[in-house]
XYZ file of C-alpha atoms in Angstrom:
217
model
C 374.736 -120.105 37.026
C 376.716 -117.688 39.429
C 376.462 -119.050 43.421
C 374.173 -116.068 45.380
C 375.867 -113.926 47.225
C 374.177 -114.795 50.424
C 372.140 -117.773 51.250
C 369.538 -117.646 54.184
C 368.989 -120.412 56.118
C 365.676 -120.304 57.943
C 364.730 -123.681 60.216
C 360.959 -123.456 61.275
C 358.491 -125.663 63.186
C 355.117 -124.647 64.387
C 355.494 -120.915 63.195
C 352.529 -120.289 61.605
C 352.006 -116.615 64.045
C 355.257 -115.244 62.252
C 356.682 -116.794 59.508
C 354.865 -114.123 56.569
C 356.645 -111.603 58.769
C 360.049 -113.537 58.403
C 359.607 -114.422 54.543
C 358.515 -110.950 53.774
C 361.956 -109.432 55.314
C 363.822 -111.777 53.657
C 361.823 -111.530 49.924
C 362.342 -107.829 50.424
C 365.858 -107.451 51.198
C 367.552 -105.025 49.158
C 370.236 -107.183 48.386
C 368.547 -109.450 45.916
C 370.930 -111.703 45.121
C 370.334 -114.375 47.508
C 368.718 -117.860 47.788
C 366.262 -118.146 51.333
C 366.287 -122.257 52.653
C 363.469 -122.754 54.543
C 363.691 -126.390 56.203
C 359.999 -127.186 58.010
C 360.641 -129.597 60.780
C 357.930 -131.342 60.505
C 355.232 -128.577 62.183
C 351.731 -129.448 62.571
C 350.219 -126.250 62.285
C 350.158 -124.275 58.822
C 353.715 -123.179 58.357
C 354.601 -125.307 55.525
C 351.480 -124.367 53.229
C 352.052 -121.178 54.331
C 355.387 -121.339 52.786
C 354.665 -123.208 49.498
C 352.274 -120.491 48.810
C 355.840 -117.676 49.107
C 357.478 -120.614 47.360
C 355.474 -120.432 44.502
C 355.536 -116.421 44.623
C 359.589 -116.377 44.595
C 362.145 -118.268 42.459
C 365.144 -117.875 45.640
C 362.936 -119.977 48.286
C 364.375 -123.429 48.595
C 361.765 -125.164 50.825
C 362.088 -128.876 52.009
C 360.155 -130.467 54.776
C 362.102 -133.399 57.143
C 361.391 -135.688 59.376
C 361.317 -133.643 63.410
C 364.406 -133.818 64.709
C 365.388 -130.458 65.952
C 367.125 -127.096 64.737
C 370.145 -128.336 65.030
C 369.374 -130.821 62.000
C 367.510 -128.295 60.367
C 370.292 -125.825 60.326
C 373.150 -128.378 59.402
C 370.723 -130.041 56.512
C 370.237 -125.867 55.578
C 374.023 -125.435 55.378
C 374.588 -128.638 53.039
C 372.195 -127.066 50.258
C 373.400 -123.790 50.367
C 375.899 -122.274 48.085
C 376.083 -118.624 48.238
C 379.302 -117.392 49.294
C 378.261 -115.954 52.812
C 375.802 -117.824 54.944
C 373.397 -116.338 57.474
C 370.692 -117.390 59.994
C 367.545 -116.365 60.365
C 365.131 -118.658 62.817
C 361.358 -118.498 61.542
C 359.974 -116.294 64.329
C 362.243 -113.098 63.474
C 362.732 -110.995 60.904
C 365.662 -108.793 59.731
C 365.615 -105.024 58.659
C 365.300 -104.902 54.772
C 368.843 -103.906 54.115
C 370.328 -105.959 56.908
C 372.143 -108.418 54.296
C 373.239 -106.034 52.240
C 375.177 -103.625 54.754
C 376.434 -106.907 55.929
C 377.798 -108.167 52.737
C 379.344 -104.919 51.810
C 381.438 -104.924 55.105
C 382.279 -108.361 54.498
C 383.443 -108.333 51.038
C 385.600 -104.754 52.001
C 387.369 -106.551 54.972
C 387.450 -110.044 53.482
C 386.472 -111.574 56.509
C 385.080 -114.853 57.721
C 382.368 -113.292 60.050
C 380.604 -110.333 59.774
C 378.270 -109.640 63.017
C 376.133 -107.152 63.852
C 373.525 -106.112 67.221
C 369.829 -106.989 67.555
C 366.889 -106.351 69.408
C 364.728 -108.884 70.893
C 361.302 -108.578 70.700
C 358.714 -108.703 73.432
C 355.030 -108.467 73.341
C 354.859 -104.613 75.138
C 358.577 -103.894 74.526
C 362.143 -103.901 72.966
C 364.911 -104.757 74.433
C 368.361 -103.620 72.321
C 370.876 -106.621 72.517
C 374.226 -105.046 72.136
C 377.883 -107.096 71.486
C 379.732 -104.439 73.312
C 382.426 -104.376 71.096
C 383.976 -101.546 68.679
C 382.097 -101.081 65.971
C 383.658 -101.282 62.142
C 386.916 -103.261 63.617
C 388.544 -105.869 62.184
C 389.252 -108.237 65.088
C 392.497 -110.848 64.496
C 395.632 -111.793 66.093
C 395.614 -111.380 69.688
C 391.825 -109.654 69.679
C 390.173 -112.452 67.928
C 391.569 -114.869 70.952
C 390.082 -112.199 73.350
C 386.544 -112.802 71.409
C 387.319 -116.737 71.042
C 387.504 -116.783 75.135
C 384.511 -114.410 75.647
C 382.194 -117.387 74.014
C 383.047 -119.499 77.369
C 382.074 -116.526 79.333
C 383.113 -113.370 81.327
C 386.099 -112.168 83.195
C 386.643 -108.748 85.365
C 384.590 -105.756 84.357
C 382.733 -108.034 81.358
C 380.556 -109.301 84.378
C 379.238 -105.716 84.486
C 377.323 -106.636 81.272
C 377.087 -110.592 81.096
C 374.094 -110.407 78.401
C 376.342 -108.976 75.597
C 378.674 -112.103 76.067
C 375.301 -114.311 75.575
C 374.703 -112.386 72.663
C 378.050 -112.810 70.999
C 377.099 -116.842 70.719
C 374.725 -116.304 68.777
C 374.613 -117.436 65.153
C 371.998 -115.186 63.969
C 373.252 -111.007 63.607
C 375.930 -112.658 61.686
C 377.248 -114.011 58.372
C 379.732 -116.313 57.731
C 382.148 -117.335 54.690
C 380.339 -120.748 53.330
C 383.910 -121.832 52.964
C 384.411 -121.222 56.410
C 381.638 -123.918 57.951
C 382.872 -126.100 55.056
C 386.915 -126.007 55.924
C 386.039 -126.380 59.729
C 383.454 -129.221 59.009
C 381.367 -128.227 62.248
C 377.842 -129.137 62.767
C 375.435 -127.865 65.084
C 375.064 -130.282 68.627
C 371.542 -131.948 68.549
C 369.820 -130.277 71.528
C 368.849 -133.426 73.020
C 372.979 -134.235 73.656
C 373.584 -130.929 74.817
C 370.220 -129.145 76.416
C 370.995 -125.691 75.323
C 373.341 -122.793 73.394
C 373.740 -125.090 70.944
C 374.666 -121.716 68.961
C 377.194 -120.826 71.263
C 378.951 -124.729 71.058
C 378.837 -123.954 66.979
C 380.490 -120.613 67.022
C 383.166 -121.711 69.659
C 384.396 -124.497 67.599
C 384.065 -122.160 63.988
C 386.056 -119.347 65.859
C 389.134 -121.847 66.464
C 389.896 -121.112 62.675
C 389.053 -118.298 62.267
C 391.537 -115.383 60.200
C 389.984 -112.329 61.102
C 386.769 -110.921 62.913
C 384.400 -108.036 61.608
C 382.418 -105.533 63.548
């Protein structure tokens, strides 16, 4: 059996209020060829029978339940079953548009590159709020630009102070996808929270960017 082109990687806990709105994005993508790992931490609401019922509904859901421990382990136990070629994360109380993973795919298998990334809008009860990277869109980023980005994860310099919150949404590991062989060849896991207290995201893409080849936009 051919590996997917893109697995998912969802960690969940207690999300019961939006988790049929994250597995129906991800069901529905118009890239089909993908495999979805959910990883339940453990929640004590409904979300895991809530999930066995997609399970049962959709071949591509890998779902496995653990003992609580955090997203951190969720996301590194997600990335040891997964074997599509690209790798993306999606946390169980958002949802992606439905061809999200496919214009993402296509721009990283034209470039070749080790991480695609894209902008995203966070979600409030009475309003959006657009999170843009504030970079140039459909650039390859390498060489001296990708050390630019690399630096930008620790934090801003000069004018980038005029817009902080793009810099805060550059560390994040969802609006991205990233070569499986990537996370595999730098062997970096995700911080457990309770070491580190926060941006445990940011710590994870710092360390992947050190090897990185090139950078798409």
């Amino acid at each position: 059996m051919s590996e997917p082109k893109v697995s998912v990687i969802v960690p969940v806990y207690n999300c019961e209020k939006y988790i049929e709105r994250c597995m129906d994005s991800l069901i529905n993508q118009t890239l089909a060829d993908i495999e979805i790992i959910v990883i339940d931490d453990e929640s004590k609401d409904t979300t895991f029978e809530i999930l066995k019922e997609y399970e049962k509904k959709d071949k591509r859901i890998k779902l496995m339940t653990k003992k609580n421990s955090g997203v951190s382990s969720s996301r590194n136990k997600g990335i040891e079953i997964a074997t599509g070629k690209y790798i993306a994360f999606v946390d169980g109380d958002d949802w992606i548009d439905l061809d999200c993973l496919e214009k993402m795919y296509e721009v990283a298998e034209k470039n070749q590159t080790d991480i695609t990334i894209c902008s995203y809008t966070r979600e409030f009860k009475d309003h959006s709020k657009p999170k843009n990277i504030n970079l140039k869109e459909d650039k390859v980023y390498e060489d001296e630009d990708l050390k630019i980005l690399h630096r930008k994860l620790v934090g801003p310099i000069k004018e980038e102070f005029s817009q902080p919150e793009s810099l805060d949404s550059l560390g994040t590991v969802w609006g991205k996808l990233y070569n499986r062989e990537l996370l595999i060849k730098s062997d970096n896991k995700f911080i457990d929270l309770k070491e580190i207290g926060t941006a445990e995201d940011t710590l994870f893409n710092f360390m992947v960017f050190k090897i990185l080849k090139n950078y798409p936009l």
